Each structure stands twice: as C-alpha cells, then as structure tokens.
CSV table of N, CA and C in Angstrom, one decimal:
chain,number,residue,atom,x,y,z
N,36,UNK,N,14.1,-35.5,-12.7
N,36,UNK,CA,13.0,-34.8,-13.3
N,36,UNK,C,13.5,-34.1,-14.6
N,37,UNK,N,12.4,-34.3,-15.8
N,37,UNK,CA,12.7,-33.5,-16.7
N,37,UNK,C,12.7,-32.0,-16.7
N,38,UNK,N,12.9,-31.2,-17.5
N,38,UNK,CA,13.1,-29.7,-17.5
N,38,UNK,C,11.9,-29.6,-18.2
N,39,UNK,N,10.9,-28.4,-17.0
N,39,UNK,CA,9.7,-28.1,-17.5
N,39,UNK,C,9.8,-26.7,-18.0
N,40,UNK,N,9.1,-26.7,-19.2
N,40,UNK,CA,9.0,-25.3,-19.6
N,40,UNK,C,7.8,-24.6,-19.2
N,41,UNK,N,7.4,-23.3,-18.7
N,41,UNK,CA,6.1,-22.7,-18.5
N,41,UNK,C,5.8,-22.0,-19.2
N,42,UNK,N,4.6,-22.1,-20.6
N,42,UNK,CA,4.1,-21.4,-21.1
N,42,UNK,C,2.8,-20.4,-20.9
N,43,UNK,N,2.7,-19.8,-22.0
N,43,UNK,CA,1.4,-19.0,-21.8
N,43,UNK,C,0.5,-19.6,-22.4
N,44,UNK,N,-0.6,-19.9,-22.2
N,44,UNK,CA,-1.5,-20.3,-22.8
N,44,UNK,C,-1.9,-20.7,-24.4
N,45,UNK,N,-1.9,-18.7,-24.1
N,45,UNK,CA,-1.7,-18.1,-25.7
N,45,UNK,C,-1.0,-18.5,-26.4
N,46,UNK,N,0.0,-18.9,-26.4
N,46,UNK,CA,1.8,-19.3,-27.1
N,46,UNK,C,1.1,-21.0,-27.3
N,47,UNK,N,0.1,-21.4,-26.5
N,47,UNK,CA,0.3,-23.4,-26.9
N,47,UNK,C,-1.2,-23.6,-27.1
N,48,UNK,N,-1.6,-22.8,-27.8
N,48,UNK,CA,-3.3,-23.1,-28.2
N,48,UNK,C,-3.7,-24.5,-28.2
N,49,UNK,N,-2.8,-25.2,-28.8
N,49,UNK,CA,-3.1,-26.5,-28.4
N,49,UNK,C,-3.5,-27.5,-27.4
N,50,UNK,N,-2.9,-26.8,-26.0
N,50,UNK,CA,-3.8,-27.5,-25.1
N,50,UNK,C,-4.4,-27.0,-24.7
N,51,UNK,N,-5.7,-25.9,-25.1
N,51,UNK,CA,-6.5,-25.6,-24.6
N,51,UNK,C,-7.6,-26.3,-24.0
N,52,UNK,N,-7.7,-27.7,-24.8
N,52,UNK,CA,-8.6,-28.3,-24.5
N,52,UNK,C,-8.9,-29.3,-23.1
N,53,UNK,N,-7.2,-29.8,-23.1
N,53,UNK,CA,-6.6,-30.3,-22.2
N,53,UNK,C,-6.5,-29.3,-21.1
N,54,UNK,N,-6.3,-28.2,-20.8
N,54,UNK,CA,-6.3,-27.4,-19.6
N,54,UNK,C,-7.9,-27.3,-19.3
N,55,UNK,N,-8.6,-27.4,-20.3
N,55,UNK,CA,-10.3,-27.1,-20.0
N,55,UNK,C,-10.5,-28.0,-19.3
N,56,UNK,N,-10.1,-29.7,-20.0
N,56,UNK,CA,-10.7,-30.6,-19.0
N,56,UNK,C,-10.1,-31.1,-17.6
N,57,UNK,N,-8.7,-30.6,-17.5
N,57,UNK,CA,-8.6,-30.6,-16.2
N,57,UNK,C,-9.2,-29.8,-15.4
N,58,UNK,N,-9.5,-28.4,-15.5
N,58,UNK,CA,-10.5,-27.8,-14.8
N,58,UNK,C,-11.7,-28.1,-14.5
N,59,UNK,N,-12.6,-28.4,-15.4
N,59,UNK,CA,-13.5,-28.7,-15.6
N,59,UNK,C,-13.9,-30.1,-14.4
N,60,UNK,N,-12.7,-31.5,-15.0
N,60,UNK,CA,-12.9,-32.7,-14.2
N,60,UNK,C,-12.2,-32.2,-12.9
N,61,UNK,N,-11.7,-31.3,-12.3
N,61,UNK,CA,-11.5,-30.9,-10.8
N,61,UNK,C,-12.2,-30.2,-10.2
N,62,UNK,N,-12.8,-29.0,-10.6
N,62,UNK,CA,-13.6,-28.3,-9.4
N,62,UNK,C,-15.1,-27.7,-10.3
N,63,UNK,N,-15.5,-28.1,-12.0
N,63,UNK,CA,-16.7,-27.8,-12.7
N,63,UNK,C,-17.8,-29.0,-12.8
N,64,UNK,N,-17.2,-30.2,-12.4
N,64,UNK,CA,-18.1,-31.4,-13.1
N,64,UNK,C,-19.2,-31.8,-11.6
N,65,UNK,N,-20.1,-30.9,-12.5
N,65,UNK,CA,-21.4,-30.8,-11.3
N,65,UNK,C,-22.6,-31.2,-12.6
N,66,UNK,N,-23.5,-32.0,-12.0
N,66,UNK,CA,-25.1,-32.3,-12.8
N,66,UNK,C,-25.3,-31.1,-13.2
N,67,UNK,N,-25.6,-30.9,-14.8
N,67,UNK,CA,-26.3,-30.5,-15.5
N,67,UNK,C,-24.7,-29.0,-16.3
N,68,UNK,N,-23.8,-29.4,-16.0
N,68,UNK,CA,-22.7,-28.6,-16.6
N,68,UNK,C,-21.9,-29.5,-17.6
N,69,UNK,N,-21.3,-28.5,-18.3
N,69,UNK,CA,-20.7,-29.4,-19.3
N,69,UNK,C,-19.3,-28.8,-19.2
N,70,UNK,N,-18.2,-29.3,-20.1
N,70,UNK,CA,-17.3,-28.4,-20.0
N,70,UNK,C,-16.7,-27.1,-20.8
N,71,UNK,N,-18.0,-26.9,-21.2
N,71,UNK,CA,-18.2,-25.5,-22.1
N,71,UNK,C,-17.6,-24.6,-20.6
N,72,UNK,N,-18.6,-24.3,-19.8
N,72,UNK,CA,-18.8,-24.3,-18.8
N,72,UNK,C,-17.0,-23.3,-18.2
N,73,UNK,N,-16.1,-24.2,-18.7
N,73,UNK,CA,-15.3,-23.9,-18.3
N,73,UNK,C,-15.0,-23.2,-19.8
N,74,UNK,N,-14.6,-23.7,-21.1
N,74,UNK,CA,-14.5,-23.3,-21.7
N,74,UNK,C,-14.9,-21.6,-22.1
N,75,UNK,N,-15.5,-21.7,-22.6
N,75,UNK,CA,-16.2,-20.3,-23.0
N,75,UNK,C,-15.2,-19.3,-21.9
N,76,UNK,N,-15.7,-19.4,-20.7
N,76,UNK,CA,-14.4,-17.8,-20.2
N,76,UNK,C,-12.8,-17.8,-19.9
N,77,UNK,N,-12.4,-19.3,-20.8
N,77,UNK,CA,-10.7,-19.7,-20.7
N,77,UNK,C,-10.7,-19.2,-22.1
N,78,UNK,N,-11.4,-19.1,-23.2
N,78,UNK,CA,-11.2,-18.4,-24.5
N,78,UNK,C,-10.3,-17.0,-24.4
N,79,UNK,N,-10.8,-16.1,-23.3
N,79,UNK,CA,-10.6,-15.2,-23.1
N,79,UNK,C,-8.6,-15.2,-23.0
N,80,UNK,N,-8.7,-16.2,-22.6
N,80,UNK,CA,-7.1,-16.4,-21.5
N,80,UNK,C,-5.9,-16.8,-23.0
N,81,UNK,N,-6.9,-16.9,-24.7
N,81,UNK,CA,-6.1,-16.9,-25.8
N,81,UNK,C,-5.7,-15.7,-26.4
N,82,UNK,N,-6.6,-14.8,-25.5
N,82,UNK,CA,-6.2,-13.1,-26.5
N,82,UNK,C,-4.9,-12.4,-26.2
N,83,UNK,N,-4.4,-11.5,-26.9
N,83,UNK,CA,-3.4,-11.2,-27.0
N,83,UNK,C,-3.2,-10.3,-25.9
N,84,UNK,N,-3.7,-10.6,-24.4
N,84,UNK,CA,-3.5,-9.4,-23.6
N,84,UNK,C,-3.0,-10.7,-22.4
N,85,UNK,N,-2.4,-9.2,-21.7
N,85,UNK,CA,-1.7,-10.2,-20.3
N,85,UNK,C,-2.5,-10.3,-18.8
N,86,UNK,N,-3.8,-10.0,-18.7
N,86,UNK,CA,-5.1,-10.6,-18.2
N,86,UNK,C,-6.1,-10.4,-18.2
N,87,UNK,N,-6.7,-11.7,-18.2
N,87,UNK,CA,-6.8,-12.6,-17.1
N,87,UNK,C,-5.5,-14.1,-18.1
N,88,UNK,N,-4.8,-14.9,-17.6
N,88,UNK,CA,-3.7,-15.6,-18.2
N,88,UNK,C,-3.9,-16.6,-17.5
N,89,UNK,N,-3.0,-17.8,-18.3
N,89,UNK,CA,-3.4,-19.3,-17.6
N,89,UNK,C,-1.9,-19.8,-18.4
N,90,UNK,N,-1.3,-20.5,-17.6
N,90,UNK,CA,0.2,-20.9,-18.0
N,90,UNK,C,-0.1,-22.2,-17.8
N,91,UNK,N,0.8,-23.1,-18.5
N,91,UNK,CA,0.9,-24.2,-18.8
N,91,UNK,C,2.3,-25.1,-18.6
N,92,UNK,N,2.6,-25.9,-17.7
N,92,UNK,CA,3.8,-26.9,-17.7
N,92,UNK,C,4.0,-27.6,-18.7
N,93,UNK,N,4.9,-27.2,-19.1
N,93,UNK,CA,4.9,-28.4,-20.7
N,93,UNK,C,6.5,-29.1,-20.0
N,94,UNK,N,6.1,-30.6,-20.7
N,94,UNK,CA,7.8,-31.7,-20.1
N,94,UNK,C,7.3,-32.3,-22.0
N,95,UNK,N,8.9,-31.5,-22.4
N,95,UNK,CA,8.8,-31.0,-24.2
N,95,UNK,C,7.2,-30.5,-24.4
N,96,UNK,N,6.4,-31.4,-24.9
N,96,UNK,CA,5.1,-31.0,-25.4
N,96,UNK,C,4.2,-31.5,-24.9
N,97,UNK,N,4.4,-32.4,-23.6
N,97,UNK,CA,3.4,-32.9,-22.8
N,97,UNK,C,2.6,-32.2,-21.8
N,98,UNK,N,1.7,-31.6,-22.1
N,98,UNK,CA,1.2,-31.0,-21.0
N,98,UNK,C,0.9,-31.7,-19.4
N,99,UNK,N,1.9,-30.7,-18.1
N,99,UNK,CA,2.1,-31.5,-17.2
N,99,UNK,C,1.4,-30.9,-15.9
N,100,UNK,N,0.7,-29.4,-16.4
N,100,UNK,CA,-0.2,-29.2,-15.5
N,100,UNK,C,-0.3,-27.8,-15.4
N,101,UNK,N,-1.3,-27.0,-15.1
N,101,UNK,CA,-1.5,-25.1,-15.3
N,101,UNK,C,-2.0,-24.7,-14.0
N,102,UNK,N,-2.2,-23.3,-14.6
N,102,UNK,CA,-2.8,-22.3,-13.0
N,102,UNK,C,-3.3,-20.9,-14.0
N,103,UNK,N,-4.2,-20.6,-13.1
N,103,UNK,CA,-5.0,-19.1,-14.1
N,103,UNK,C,-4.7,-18.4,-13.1
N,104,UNK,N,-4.3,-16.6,-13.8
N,104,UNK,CA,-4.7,-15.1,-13.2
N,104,UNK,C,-5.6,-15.1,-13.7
N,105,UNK,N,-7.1,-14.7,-12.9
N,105,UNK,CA,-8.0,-14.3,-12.8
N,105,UNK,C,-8.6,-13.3,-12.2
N,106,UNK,N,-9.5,-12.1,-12.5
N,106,UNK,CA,-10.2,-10.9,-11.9
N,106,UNK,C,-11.0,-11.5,-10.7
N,107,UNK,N,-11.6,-12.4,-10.9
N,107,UNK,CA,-12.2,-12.8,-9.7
N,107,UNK,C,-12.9,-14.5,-9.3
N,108,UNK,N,-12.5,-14.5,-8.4
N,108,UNK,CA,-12.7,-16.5,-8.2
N,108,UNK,C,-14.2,-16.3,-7.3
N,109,UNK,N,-15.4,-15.3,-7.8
N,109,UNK,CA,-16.3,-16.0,-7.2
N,109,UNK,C,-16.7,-15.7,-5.8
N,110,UNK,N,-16.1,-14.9,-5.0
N,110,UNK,CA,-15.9,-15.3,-3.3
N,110,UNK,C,-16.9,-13.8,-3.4
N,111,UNK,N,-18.4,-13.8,-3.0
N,111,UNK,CA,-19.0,-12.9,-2.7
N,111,UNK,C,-19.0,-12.0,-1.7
N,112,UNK,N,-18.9,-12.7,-1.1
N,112,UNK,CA,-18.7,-12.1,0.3
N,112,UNK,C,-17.1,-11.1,0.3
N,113,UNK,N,-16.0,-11.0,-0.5
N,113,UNK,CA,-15.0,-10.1,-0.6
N,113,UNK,C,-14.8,-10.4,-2.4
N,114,UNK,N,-15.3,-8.8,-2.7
N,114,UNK,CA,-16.1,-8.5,-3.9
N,114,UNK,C,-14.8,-7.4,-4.4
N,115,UNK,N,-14.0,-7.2,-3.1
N,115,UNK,CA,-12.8,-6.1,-3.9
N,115,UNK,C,-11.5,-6.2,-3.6
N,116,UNK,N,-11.4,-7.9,-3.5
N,116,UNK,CA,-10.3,-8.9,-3.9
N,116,UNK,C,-9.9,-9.0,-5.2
N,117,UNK,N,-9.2,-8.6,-5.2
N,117,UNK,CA,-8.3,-9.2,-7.1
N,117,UNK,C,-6.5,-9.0,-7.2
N,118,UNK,N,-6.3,-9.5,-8.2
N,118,UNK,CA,-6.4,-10.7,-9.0
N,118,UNK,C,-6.5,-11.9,-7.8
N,119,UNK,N,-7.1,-13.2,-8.6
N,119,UNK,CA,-6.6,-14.4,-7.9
N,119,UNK,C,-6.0,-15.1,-8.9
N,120,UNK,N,-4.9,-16.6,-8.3
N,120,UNK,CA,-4.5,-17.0,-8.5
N,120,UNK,C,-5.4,-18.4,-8.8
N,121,UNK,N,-6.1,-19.5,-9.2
N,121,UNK,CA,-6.9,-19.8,-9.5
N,121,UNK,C,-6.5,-21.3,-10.3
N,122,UNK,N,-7.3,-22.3,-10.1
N,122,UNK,CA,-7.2,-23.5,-10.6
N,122,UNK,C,-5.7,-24.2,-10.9
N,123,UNK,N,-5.2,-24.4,-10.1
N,123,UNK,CA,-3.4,-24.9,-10.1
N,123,UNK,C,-3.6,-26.4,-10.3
N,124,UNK,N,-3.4,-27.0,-11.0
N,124,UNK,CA,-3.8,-28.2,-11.3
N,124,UNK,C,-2.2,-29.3,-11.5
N,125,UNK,N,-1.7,-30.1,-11.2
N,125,UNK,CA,-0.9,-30.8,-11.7
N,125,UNK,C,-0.9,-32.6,-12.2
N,126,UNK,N,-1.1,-32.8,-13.3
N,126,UNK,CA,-1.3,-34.4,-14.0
N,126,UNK,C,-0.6,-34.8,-12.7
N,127,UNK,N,-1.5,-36.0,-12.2
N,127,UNK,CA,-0.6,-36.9,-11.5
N,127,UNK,C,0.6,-37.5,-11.5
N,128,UNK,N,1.0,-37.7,-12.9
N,128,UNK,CA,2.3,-38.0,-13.1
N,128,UNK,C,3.9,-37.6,-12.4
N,129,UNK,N,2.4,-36.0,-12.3
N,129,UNK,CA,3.6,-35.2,-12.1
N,129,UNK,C,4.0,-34.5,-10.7
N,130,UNK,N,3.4,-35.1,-10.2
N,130,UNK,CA,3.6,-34.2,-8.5
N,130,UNK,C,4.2,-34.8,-8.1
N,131,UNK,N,4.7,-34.2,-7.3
N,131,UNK,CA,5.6,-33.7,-6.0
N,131,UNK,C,6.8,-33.9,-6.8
N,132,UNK,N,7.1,-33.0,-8.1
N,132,UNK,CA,8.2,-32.8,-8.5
N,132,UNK,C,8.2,-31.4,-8.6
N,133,UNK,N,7.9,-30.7,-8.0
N,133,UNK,CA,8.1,-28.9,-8.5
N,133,UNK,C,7.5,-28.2,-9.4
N,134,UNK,N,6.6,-29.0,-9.8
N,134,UNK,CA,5.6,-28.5,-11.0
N,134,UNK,C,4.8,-27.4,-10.1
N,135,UNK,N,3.9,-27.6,-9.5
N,135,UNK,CA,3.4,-26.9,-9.3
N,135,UNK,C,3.5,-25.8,-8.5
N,136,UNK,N,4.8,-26.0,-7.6
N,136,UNK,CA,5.9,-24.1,-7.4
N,136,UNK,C,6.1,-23.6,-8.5
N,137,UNK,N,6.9,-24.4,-9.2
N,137,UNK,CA,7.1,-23.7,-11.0
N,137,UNK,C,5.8,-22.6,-11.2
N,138,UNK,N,4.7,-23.5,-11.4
N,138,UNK,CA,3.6,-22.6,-11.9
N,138,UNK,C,3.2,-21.2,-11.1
N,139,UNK,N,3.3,-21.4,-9.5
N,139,UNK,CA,3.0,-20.4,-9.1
N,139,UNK,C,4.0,-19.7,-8.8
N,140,UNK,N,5.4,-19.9,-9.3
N,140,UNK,CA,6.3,-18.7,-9.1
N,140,UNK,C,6.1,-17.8,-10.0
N,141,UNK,N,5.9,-18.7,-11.4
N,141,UNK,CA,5.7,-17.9,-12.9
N,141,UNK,C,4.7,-17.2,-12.7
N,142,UNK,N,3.5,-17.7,-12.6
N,142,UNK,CA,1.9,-16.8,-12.2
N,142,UNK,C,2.5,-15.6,-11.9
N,143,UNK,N,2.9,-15.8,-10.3
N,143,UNK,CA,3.4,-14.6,-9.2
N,143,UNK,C,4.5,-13.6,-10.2
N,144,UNK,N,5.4,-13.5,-10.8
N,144,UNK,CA,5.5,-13.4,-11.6
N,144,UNK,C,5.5,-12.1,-12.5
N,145,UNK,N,4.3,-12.9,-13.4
N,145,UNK,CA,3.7,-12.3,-14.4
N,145,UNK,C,2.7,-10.7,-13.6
N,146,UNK,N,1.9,-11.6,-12.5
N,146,UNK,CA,1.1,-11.0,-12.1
N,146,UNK,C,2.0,-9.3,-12.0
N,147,UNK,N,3.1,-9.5,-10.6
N,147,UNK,CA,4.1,-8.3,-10.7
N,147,UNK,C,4.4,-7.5,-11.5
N,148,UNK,N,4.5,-8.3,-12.7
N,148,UNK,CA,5.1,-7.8,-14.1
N,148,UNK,C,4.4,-6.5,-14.8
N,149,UNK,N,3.1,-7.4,-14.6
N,149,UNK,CA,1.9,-6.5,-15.0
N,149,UNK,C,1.2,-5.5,-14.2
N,150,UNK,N,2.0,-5.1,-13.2
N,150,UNK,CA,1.3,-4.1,-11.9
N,150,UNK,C,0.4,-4.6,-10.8
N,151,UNK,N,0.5,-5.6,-10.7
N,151,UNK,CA,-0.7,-6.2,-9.4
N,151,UNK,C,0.5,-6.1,-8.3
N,152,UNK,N,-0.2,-5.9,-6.9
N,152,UNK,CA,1.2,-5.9,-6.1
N,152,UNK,C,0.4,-7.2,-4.9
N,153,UNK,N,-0.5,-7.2,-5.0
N,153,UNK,CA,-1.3,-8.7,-4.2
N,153,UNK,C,-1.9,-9.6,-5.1
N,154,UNK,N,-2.0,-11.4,-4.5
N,154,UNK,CA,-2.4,-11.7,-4.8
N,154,UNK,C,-3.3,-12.6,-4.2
N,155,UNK,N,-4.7,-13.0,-4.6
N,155,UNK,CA,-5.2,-13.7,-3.4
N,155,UNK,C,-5.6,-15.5,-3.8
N,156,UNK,N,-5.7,-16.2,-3.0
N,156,UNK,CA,-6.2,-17.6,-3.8
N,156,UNK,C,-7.2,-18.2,-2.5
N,157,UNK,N,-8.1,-19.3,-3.4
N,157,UNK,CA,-9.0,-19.9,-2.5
N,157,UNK,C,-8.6,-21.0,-2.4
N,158,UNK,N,-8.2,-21.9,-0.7
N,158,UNK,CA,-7.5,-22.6,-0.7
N,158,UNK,C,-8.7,-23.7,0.3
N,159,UNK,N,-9.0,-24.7,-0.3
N,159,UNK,CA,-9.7,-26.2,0.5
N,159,UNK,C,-8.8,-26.8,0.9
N,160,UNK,N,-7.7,-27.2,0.3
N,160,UNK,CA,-6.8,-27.9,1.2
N,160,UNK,C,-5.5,-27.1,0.9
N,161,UNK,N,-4.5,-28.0,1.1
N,161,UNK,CA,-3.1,-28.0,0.0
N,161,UNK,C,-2.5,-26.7,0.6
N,162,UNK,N,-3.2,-25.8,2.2
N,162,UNK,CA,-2.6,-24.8,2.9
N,162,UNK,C,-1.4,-24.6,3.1
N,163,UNK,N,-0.7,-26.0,3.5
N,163,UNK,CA,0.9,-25.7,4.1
N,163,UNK,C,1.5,-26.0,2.5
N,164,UNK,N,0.9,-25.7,1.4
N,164,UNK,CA,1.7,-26.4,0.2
N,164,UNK,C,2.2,-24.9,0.0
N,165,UNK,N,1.1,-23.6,0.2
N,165,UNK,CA,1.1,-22.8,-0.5
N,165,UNK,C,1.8,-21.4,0.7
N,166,UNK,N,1.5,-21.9,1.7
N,166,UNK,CA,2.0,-21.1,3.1
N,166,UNK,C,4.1,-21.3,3.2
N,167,UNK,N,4.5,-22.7,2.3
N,167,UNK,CA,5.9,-22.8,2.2
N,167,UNK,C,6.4,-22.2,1.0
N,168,UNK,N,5.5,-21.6,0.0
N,168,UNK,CA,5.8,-20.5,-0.9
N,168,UNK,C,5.5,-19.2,-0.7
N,169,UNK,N,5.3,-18.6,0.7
N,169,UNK,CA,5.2,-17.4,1.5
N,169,UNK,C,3.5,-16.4,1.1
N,170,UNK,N,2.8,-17.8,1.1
N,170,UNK,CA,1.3,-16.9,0.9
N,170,UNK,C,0.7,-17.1,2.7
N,171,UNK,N,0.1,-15.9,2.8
N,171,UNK,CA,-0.2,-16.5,4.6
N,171,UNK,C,-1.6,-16.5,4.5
N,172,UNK,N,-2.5,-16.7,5.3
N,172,UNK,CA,-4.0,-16.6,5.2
N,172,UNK,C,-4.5,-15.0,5.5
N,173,UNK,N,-5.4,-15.2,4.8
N,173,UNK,CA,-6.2,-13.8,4.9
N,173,UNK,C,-7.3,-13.9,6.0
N,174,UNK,N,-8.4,-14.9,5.6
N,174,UNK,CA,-9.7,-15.0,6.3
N,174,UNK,C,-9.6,-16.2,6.1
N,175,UNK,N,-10.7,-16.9,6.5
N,175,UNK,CA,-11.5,-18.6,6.3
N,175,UNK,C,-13.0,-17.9,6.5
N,176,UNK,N,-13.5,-18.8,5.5
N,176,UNK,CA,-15.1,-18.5,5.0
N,176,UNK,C,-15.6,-19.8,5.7
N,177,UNK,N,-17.0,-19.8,6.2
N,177,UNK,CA,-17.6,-20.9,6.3
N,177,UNK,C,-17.1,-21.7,8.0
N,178,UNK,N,-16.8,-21.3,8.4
N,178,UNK,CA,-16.4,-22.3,9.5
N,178,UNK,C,-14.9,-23.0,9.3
N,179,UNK,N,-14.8,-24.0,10.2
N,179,UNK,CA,-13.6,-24.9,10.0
N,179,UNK,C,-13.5,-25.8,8.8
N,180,UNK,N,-15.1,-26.3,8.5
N,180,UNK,CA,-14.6,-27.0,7.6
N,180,UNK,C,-15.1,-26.2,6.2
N,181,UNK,N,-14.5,-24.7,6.1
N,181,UNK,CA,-14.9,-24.3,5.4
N,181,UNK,C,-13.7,-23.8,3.8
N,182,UNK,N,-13.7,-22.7,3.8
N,182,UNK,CA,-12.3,-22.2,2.8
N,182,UNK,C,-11.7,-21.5,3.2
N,183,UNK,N,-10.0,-21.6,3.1
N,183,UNK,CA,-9.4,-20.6,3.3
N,183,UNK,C,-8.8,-19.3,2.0
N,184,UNK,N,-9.3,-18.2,2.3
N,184,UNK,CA,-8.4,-17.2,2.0
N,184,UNK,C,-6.9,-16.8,1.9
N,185,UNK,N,-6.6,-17.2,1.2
N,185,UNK,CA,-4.8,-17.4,1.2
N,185,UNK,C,-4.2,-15.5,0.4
N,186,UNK,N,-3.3,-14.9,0.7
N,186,UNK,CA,-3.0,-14.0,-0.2
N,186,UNK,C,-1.3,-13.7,0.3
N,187,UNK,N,-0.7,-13.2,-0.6
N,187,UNK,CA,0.2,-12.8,-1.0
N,187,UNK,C,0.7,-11.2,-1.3
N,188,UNK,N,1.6,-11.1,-0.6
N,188,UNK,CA,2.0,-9.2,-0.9
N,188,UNK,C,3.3,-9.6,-1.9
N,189,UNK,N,3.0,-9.6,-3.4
N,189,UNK,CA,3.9,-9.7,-4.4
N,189,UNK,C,5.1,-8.1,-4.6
N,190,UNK,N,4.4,-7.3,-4.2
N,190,UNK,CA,5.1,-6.2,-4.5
N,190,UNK,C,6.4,-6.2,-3.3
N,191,UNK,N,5.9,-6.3,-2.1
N,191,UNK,CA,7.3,-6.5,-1.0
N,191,UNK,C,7.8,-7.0,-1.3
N,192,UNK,N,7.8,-8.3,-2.3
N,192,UNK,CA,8.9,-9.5,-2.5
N,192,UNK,C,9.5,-8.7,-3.4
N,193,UNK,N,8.8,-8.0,-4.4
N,193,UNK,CA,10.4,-7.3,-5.7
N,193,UNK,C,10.8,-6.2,-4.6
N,194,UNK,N,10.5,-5.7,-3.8
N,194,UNK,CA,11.0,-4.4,-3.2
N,194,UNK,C,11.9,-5.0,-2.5
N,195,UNK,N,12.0,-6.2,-1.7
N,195,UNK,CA,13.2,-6.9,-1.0
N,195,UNK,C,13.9,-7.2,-1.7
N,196,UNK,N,13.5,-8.0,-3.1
N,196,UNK,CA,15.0,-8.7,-4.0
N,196,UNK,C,15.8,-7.3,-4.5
N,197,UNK,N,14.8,-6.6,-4.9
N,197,UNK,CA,15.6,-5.3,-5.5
N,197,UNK,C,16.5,-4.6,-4.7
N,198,UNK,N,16.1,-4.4,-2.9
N,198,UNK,CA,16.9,-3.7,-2.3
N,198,UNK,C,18.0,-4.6,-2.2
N,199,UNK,N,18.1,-5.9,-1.8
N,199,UNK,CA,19.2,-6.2,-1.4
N,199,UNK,C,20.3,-6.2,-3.0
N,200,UNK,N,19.4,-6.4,-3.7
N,200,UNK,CA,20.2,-6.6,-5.3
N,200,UNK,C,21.2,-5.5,-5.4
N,201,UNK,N,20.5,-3.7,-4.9
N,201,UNK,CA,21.2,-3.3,-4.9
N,201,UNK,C,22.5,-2.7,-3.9
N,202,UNK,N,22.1,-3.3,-2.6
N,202,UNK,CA,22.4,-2.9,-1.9
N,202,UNK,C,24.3,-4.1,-1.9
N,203,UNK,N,24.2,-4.8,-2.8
N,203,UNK,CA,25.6,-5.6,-2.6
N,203,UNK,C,26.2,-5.2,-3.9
N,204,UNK,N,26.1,-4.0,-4.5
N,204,UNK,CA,26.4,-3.1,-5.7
N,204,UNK,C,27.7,-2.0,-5.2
C-alpha cells in the first residue's frame, strides 16, 4: 500500500468537488436533489476555522476517500448530541487498506484537539468496522432493521495515553 497522506479539506480545495460527489452519490442522491444539496453546507468545511472539517485521503494527489466533523447528522430524536463523525467514504480502489481507520483516527483526533471529548456517529452497517476502532453503541433508532448510534469517549483515550506516557517517565 501506498503512503496516504490526510488532509484538510481547506489545504486541497481542489477536491472539493470530488468529496461533494462522493457524498452526494452515497447517502444524497434522492428524486428531485441535486448535488448542490450537498455542496452548499461542505463550503462551510473551506473556511479557515477548525469546525465543522472534512479531511481527505490523498495517495500523492489522488483523492482516495474523506469523513466530516459535523455539529449535527440530523438524528431528531437526540438533538443534544454533537459533534458527529459523518460521511466516511472510501474510493473502492481503496478499501480494506487502512484508509478508512486512517481517516477516523485523524477526525478523532482533530476533534480532541479542538476540545470535544465525545464523539457520536450514525451507523447502518459497517458496526464491527467501527466497534474494532473502540466506538461502542449508544442507542439503535427504529427497530432492528433500523440505525445504530455509535459514540466514542475521545477524552479518556488522551487521559490514558497521557497517563501511561507519563507514568514510564
């Protein structure tokens, strides 16, 4: 496997368009939407602030697949959930090579970086992908064949690396 680099969005304006239509062609392309749709509130994800953010897999300058921090993925029914982790997408080319841990270690991350100490994501399938990167379920919406609520305690994981970091000092 090539050496992927993870960018910010912001930093590769150029695939903006390319991260739009992967979103867009995976969970927006419904009758009568376009992929403005997605566009218009990933503009936001070019400003010079650190959220809402959307990173990017680049293999050199190929875009190989992204994931957004986002305020909120929509889930009405839990209205005072945030951030989520949001639209993880990886080119077929490119899976089941680490791409898409890559992205959500970076996300996870950033998110820390910037003071979030949870994080939550909405999961249809792909549960044991994200449950072997230590996110556990929260809830499930809808029944069995419905969605699950996946989340993450980001802050215990720096409080553990840090203790032990310093504790062999």
């Amino acid at each position: 496997m090539k050496k992927i680099a993870i960018q910010h969005l912001r930093d590769v304006p150029q695939h903006f368009d390319t991260v739009a239509n992967w979103v867009y062609s995976q969970w927006w392309q419904k009758p009568g939407n376009t992929v403005e749709v997605v566009k218009e509130p990933l503009r936001e994800h070019l400003q010079a602030t650190d959220f809402p953010a959307t990173f990017v897999a680049l293999d050199d300058n190929t875009p190989a697949g992204s994931v957004m921090l986002i305020e909120d993925d929509g889930i009405t029914e839990l209205p005072d959930l945030r951030p989520w982790l949001a639209a993880l997408y990886v080119a077929p080319e490119y899976r089941l090579q680490g791409v898409g841990k890559q992205l959500v270690q970076v996300l996870e991350q950033h998110a820390q970086q910037i003071g979030f100490c949870h994080l939550y994501l909405v999961a249809t399938d792909r549960v044991s992908f994200y449950f072997d990167l230590g996110w556990r379920i929260y809830t499930k919406l809808g029944g069995d064949m419905g969605i699950t609520i996946m989340h993450k305690d980001i802050a215990r994981e720096a409080g553990a690396v840090t203790a032990s970091a310093s504790e062999g000092m």
